[in-house]
PDB file of C-alpha atoms in Angstrom:
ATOM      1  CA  UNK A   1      31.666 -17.483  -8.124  1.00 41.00           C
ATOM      2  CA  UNK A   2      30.512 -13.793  -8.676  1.00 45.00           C
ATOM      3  CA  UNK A   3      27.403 -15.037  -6.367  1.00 46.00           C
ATOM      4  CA  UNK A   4      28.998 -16.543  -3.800  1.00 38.00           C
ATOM      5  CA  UNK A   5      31.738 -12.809  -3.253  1.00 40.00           C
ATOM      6  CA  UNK A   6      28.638 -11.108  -3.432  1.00 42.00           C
ATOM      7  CA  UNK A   7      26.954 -12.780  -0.004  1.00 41.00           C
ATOM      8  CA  UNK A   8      30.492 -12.817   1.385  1.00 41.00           C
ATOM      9  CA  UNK A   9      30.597  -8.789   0.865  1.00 40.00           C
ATOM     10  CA  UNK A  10      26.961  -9.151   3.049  1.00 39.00           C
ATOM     11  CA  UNK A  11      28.796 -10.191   6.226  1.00 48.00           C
ATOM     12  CA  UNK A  12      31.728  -7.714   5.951  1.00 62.00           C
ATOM     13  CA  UNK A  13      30.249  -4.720   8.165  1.00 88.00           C
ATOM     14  CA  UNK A  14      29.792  -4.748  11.728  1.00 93.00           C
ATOM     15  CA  UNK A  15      27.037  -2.855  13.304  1.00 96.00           C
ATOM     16  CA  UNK A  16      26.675  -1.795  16.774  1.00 95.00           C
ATOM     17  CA  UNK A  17      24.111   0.037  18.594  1.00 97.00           C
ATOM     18  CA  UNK A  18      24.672   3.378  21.181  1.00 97.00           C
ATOM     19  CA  UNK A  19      23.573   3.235  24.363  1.00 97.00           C
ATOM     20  CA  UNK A  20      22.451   6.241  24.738  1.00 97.00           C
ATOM     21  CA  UNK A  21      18.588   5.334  24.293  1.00 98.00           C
ATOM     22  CA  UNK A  22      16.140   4.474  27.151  1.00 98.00           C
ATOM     23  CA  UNK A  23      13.982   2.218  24.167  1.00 98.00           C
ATOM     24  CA  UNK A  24      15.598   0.571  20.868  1.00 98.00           C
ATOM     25  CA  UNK A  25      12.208  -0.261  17.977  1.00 98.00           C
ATOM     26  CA  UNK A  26      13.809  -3.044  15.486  1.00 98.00           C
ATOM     27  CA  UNK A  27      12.553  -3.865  12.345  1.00 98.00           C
ATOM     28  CA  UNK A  28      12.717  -7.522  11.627  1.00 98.00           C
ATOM     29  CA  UNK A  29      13.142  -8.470   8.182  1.00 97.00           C
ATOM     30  CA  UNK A  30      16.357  -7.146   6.749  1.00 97.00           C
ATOM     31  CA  UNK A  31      17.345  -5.502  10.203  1.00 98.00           C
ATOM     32  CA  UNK A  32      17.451  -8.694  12.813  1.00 98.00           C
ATOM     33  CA  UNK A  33      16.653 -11.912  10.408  1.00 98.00           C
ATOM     34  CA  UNK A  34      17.757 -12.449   6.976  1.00 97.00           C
ATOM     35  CA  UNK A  35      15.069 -14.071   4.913  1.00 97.00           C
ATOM     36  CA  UNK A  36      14.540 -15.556   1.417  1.00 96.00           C
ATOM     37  CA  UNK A  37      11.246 -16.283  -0.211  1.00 95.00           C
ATOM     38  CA  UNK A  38      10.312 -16.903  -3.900  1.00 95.00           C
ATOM     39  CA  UNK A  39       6.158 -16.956  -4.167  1.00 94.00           C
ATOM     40  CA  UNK A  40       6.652 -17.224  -7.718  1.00 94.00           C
ATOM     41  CA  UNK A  41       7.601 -20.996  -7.977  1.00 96.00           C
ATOM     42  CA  UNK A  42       5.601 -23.429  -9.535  1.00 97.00           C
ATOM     43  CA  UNK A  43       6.345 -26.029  -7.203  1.00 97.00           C
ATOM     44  CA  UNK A  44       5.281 -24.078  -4.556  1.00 97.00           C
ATOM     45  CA  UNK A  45       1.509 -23.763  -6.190  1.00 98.00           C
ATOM     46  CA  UNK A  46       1.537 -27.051  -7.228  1.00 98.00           C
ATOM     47  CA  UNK A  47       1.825 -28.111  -3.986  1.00 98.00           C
ATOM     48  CA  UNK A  48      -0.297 -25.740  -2.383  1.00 98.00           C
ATOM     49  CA  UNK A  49      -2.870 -26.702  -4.823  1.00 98.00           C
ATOM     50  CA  UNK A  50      -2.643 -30.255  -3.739  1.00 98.00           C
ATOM     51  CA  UNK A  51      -3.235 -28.937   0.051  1.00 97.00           C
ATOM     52  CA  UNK A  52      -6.513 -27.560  -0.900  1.00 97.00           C
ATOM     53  CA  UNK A  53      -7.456 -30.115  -2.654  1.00 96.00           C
ATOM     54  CA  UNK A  54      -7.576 -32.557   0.469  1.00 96.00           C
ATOM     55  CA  UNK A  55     -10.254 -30.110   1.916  1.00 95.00           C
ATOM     56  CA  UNK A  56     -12.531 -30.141  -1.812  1.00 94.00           C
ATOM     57  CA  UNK A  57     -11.082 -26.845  -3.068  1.00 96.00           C
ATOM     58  CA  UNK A  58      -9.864 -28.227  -6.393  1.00 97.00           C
ATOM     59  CA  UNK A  59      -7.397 -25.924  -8.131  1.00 98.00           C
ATOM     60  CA  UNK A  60      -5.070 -26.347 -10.659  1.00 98.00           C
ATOM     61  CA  UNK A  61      -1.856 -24.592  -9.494  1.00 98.00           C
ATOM     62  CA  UNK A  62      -2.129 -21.961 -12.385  1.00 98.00           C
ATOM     63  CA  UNK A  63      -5.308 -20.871 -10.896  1.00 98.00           C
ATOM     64  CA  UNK A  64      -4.484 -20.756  -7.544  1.00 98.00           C
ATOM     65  CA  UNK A  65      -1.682 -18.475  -7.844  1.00 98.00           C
ATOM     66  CA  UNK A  66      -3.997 -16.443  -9.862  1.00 98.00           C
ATOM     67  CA  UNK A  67      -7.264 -16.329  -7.631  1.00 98.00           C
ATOM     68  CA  UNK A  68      -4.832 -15.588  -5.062  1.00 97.00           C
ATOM     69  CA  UNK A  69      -2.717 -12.886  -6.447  1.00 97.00           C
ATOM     70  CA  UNK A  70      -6.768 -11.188  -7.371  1.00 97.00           C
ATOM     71  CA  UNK A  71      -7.634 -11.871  -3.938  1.00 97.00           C
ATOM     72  CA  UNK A  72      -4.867  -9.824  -2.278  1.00 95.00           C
ATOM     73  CA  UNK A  73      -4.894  -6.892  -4.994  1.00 93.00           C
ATOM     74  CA  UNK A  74      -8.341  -6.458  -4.514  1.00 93.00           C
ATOM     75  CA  UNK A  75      -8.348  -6.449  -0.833  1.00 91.00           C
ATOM     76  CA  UNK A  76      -5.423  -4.347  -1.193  1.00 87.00           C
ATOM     77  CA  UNK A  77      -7.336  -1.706  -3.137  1.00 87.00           C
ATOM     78  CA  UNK A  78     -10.395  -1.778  -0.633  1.00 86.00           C
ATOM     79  CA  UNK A  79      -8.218  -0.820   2.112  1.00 81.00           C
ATOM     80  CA  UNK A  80      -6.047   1.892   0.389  1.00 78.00           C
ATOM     81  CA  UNK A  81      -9.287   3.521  -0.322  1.00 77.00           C
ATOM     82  CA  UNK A  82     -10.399   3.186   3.367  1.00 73.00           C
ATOM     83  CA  UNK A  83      -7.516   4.240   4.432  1.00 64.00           C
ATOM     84  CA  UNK A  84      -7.653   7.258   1.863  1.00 64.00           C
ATOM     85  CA  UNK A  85     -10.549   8.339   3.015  1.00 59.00           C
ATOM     86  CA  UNK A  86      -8.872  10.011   6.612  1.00 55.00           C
ATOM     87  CA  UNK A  87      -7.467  13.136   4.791  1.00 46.00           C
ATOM     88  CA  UNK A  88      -4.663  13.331   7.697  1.00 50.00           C
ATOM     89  CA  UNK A  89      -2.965  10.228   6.245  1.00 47.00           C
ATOM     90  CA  UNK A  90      -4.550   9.927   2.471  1.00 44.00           C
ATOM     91  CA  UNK A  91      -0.713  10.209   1.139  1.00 46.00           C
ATOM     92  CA  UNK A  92       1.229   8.020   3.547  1.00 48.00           C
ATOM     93  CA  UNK A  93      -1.947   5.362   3.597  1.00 51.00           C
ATOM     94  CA  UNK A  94      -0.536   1.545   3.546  1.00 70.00           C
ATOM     95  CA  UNK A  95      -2.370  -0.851   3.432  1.00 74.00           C
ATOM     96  CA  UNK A  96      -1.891  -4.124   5.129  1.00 84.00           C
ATOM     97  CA  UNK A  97      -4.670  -7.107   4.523  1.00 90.00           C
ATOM     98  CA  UNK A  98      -5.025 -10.227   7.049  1.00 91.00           C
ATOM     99  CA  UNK A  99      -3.425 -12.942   4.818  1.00 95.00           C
ATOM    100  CA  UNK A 100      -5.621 -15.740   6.793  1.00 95.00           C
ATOM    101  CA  UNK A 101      -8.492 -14.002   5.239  1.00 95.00           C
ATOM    102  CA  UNK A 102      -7.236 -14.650   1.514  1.00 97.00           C
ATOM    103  CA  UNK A 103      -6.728 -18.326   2.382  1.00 97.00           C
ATOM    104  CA  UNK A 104      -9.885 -18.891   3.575  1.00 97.00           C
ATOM    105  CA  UNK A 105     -11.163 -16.762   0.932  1.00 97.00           C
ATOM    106  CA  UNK A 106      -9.716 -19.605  -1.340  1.00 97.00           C
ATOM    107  CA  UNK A 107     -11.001 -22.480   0.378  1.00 97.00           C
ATOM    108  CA  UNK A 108     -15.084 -20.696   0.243  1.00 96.00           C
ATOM    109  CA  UNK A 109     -14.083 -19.887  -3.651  1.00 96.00           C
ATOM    110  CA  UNK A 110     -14.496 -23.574  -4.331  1.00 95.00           C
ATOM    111  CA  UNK A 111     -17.138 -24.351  -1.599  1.00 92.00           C
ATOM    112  CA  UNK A 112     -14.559 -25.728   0.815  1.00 84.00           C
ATOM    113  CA  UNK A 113     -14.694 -25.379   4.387  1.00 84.00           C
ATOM    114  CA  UNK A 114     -14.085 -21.658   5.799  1.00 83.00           C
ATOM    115  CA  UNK A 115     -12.511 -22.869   9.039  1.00 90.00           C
ATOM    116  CA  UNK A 116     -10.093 -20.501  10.737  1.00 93.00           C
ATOM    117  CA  UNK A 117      -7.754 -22.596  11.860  1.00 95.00           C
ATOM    118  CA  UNK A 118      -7.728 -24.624   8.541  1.00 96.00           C
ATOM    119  CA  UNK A 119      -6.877 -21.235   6.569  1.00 96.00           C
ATOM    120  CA  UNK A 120      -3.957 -20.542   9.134  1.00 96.00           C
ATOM    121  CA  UNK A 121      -2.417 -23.629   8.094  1.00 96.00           C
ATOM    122  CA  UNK A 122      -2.714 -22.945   4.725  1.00 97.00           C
ATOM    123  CA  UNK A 123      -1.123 -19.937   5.247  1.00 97.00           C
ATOM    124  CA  UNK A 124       1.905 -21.401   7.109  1.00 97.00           C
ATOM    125  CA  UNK A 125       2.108 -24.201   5.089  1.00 97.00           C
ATOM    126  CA  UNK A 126       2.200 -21.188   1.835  1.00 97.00           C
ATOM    127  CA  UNK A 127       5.036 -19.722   4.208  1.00 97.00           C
ATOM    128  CA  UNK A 128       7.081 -22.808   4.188  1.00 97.00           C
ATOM    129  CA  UNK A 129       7.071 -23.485   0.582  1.00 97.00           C
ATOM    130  CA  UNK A 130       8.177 -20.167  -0.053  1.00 97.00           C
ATOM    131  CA  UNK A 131      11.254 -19.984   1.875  1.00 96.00           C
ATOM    132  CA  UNK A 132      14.636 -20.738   1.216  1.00 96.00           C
ATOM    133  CA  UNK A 133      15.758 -20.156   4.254  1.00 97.00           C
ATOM    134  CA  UNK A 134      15.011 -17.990   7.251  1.00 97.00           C
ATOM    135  CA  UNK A 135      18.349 -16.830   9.826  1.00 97.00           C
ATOM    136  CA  UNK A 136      18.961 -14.362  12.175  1.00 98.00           C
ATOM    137  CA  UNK A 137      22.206 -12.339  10.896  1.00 97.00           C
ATOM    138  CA  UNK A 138      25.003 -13.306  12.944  1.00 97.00           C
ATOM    139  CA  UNK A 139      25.313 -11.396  16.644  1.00 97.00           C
ATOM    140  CA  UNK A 140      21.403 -10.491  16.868  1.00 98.00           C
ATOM    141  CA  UNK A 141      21.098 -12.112  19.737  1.00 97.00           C
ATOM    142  CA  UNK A 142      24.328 -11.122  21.353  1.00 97.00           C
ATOM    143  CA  UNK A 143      23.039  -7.378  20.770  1.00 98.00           C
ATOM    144  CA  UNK A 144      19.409  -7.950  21.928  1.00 98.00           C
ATOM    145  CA  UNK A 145      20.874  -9.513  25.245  1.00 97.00           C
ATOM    146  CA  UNK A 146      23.435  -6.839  25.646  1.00 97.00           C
ATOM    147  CA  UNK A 147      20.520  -4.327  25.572  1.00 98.00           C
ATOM    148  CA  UNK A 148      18.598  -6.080  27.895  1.00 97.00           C
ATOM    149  CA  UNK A 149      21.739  -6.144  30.652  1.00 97.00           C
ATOM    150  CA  UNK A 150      21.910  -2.607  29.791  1.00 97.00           C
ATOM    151  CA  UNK A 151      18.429  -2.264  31.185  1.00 98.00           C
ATOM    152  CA  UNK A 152      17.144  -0.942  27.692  1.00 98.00           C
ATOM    153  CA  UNK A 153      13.220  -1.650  26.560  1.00 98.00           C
ATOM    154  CA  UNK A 154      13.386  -3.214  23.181  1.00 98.00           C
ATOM    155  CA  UNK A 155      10.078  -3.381  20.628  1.00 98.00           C
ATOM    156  CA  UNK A 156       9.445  -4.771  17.197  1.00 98.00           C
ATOM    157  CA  UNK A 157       7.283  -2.712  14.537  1.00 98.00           C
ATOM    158  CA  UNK A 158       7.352  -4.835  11.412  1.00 97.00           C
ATOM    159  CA  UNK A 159       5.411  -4.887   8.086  1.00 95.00           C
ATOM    160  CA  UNK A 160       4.420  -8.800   8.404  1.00 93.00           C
ATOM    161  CA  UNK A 161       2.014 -11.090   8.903  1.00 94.00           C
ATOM    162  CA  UNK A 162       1.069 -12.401  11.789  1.00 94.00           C
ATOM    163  CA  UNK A 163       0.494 -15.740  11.077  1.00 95.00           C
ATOM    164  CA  UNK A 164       4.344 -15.859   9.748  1.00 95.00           C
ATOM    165  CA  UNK A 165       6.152 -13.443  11.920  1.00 96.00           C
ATOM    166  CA  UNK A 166       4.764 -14.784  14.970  1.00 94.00           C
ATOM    167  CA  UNK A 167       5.791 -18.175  14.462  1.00 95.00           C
ATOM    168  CA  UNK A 168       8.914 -17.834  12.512  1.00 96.00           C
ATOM    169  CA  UNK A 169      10.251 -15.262  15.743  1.00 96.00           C
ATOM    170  CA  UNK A 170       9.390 -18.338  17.983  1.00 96.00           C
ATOM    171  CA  UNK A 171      11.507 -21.009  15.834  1.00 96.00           C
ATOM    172  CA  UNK A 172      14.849 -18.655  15.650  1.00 97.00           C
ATOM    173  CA  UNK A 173      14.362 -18.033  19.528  1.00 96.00           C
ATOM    174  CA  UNK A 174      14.617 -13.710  19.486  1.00 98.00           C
ATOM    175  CA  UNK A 175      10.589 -13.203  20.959  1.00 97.00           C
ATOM    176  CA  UNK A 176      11.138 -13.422  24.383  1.00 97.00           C
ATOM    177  CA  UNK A 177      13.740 -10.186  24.226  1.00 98.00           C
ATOM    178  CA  UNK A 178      11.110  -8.192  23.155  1.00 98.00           C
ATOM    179  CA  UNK A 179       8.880  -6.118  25.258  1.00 98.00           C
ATOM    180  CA  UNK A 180       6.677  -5.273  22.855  1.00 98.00           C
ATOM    181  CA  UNK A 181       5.825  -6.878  19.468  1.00 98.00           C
ATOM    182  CA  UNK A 182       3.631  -4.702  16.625  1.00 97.00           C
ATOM    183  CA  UNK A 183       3.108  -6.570  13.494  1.00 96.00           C
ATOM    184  CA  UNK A 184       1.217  -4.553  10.826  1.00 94.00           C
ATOM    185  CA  UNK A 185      -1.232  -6.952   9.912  1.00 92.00           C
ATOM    186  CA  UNK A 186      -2.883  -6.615  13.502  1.00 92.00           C
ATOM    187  CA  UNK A 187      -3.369  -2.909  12.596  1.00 91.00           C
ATOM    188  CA  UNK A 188      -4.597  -2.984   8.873  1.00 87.00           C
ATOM    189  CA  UNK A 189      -1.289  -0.594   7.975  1.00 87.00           C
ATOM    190  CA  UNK A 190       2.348  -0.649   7.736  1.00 90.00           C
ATOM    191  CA  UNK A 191       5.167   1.744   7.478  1.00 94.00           C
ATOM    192  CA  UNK A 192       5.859   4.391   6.339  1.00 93.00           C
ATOM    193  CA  UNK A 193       2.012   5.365   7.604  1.00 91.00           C
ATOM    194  CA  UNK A 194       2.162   7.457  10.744  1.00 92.00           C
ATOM    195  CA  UNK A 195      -0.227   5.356  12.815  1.00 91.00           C
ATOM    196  CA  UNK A 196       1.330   2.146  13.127  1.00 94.00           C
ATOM    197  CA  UNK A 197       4.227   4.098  14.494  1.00 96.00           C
ATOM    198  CA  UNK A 198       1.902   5.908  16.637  1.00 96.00           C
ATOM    199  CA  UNK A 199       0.857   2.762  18.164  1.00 97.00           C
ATOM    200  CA  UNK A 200       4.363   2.754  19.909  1.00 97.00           C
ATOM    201  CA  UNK A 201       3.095   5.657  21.794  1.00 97.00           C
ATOM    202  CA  UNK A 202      -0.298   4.635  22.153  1.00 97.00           C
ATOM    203  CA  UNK A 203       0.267   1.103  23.459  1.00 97.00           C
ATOM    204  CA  UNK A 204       4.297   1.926  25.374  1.00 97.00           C
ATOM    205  CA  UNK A 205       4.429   5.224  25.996  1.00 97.00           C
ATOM    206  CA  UNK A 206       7.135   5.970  24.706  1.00 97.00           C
ATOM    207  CA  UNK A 207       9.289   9.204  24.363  1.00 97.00           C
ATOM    208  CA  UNK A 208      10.367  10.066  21.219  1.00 97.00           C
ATOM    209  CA  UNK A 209      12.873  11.700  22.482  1.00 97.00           C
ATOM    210  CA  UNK A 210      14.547   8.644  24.824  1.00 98.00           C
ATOM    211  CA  UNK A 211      14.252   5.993  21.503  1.00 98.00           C
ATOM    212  CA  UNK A 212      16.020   4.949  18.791  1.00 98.00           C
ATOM    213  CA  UNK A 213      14.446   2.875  15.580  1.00 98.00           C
ATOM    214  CA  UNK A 214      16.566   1.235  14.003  1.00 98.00           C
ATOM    215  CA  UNK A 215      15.869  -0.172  10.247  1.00 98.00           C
ATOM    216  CA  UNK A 216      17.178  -1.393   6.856  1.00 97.00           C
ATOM    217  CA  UNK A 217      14.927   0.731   4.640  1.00 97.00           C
ATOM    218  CA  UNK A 218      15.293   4.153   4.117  1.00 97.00           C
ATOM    219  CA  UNK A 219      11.829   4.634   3.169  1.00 95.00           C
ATOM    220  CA  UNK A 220       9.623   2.387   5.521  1.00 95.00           C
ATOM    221  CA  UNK A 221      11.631   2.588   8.322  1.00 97.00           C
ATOM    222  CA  UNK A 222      13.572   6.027   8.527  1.00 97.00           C
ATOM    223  CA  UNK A 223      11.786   8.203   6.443  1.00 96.00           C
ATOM    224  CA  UNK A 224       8.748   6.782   8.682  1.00 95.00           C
ATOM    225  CA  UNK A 225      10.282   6.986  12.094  1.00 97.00           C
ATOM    226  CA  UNK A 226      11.601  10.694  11.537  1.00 97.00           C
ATOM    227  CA  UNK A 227       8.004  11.697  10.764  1.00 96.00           C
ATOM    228  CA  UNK A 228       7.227  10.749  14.491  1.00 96.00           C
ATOM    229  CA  UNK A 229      10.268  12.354  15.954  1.00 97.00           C
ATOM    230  CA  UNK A 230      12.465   9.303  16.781  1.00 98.00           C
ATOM    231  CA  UNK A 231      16.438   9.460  15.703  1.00 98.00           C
ATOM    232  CA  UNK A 232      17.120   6.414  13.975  1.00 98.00           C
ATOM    233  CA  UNK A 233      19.724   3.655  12.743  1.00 98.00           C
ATOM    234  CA  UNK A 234      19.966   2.632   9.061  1.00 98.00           C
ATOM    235  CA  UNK A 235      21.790  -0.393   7.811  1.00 97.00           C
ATOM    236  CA  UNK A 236      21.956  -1.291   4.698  1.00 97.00           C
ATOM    237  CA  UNK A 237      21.782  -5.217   4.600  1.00 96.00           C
ATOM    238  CA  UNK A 238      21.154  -7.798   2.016  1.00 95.00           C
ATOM    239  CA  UNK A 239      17.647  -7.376   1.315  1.00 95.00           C
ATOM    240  CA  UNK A 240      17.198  -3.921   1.629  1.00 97.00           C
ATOM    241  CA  UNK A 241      15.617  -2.184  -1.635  1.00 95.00           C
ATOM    242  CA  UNK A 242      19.111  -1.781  -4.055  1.00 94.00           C
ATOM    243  CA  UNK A 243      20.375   1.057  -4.532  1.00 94.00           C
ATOM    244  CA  UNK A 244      19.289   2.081  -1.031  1.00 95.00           C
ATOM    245  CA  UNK A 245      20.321   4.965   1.550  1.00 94.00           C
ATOM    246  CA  UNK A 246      19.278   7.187   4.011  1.00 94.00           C
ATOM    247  CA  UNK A 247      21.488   9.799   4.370  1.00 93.00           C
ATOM    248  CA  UNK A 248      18.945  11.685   6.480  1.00 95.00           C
ATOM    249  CA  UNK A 249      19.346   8.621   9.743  1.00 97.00           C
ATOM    250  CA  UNK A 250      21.235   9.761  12.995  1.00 97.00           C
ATOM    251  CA  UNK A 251      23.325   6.777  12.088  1.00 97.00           C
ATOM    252  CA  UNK A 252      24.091   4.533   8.869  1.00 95.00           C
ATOM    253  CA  UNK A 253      26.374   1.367   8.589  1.00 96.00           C
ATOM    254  CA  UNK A 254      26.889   0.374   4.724  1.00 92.00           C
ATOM    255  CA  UNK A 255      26.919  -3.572   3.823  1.00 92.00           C
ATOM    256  CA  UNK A 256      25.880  -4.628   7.004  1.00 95.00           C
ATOM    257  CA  UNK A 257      26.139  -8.386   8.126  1.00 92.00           C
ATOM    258  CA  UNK A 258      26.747  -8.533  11.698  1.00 96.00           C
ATOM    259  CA  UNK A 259      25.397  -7.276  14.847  1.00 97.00           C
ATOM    260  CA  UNK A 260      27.953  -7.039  17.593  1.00 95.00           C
ATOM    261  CA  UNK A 261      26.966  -5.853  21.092  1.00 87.00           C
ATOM    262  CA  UNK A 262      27.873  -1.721  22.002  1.00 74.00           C
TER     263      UNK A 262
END
């Protein structure tokens, strides 16, 4: 009972947008879709283990989730020091790994084929078995197509992976109002770091000044976003970190769970 009042408290606040802003930068997860995975259950490596066993990468689910949670720290790590080594960023450095590169990774670990496509798969299939469920809150698309009547330019900068975000955009039907899409694993970083935000200006052209980012973690998104000069929108949704806020944002909306249109 406790559970269910506490998801019903998620869809009490309304948010909606100003139109003040020539360009509105979303974050995705936690901002426009509501997502839940859990890597952590057995079934989920079980069956993943049986996938890579068709292709003569015999695991036992145990040691795939291991060789797979070494394969991303370590990448991890080689990048952070990378990254670490361009003093400008070394404190702010994030780094983001190609997933499809682990999976394949785990298919050559066994001397199974290193196929691209076959790894993607993997991935996706990975992606499935980890989700509960995957939603956009209510009214995003109301809001994204009121924007776009307004005559407003509307981007994505997310920490994701392609090989998920991509897809999983496509299935709930929100892609197309974009007119831009950055996903971090394209650019080897994430937020809070500097340059994946810079890539707005880089890539769009856009004025800090004229844009608005709007975001459901205080750190990531608006610490990040101030640090390029863009005002910015927090909400506090279901899955942002707990305890979360950001009294520093332009604006803030508190228990958000639905987008209506400004």
């Amino acid at each position: 009972m406790e559970e269910k009042k506490a998801a019903e408290k998620t869809y009490r606040a309304k948010a909606a947008l100003p139109l003040t802003y020539d360009n509105y930068v979303f974050d995705l997860y936690g901002t426009l879709v509501d997502i839940c995975t859990h890597e952590d259950d057995p079934v989920l490596w079980q069956k993943l283990a049986l996938f890579y066993g068709y292709y003569d990468a015999l695991y036992e689910p145990e040691e795939l989730k291991e060789a797979y949670a070494r394969l991303v720290s370590g990448r991890e790590a080689a990048m952070k020091k990378q990254l670490g080594n361009d003093a400008k960023y070394a404190h702010e450095a994030s780094p983001e790994i190609e997933l499809t590169e682990v999976f394949r990774e785990l298919f050559t670990l066994k001397g199974g084929p290193a196929d691209t496509d076959l790894a993607v798969h993997a991935g996706q299939f990975f992606r499935v078995l980890s989700t509960d469920y995957v939603r956009t809150y209510p009214g995003t698309r109301t809001m994204l197509q009121g924007l776009k009547e307004e005559g407003k330019k509307i981007y994505l900068l997310s920490n994701a992976q392609r090989i998920f975000t991509a897809y999983e955009m496509h299935v709930l039907d929100i892609a197309d109002y974009f007119d831009g899409i950055l996903i971090s694993s394209d650019y080897q970083t994430r937020k809070p770091d500097p340059r994946f935000f810079e890539q707005l200006f880089i890539r769009f052209g856009l004025k800090a000044e004229k844009t608005l980012f709007v975001g459901n973690d205080s750190h990531s998104d608006i610490a990040g976003a101030r640090t390029v000069g863009f005002d910015t929108f927090y909400i506090c949704s279901n899955i942002s970190p707990q305890g979360d806020s950001a009294p520093e944002a332009t604006y803030s909306v508190d228990d958000f769970g639905e987008w209506t249109r400004g």
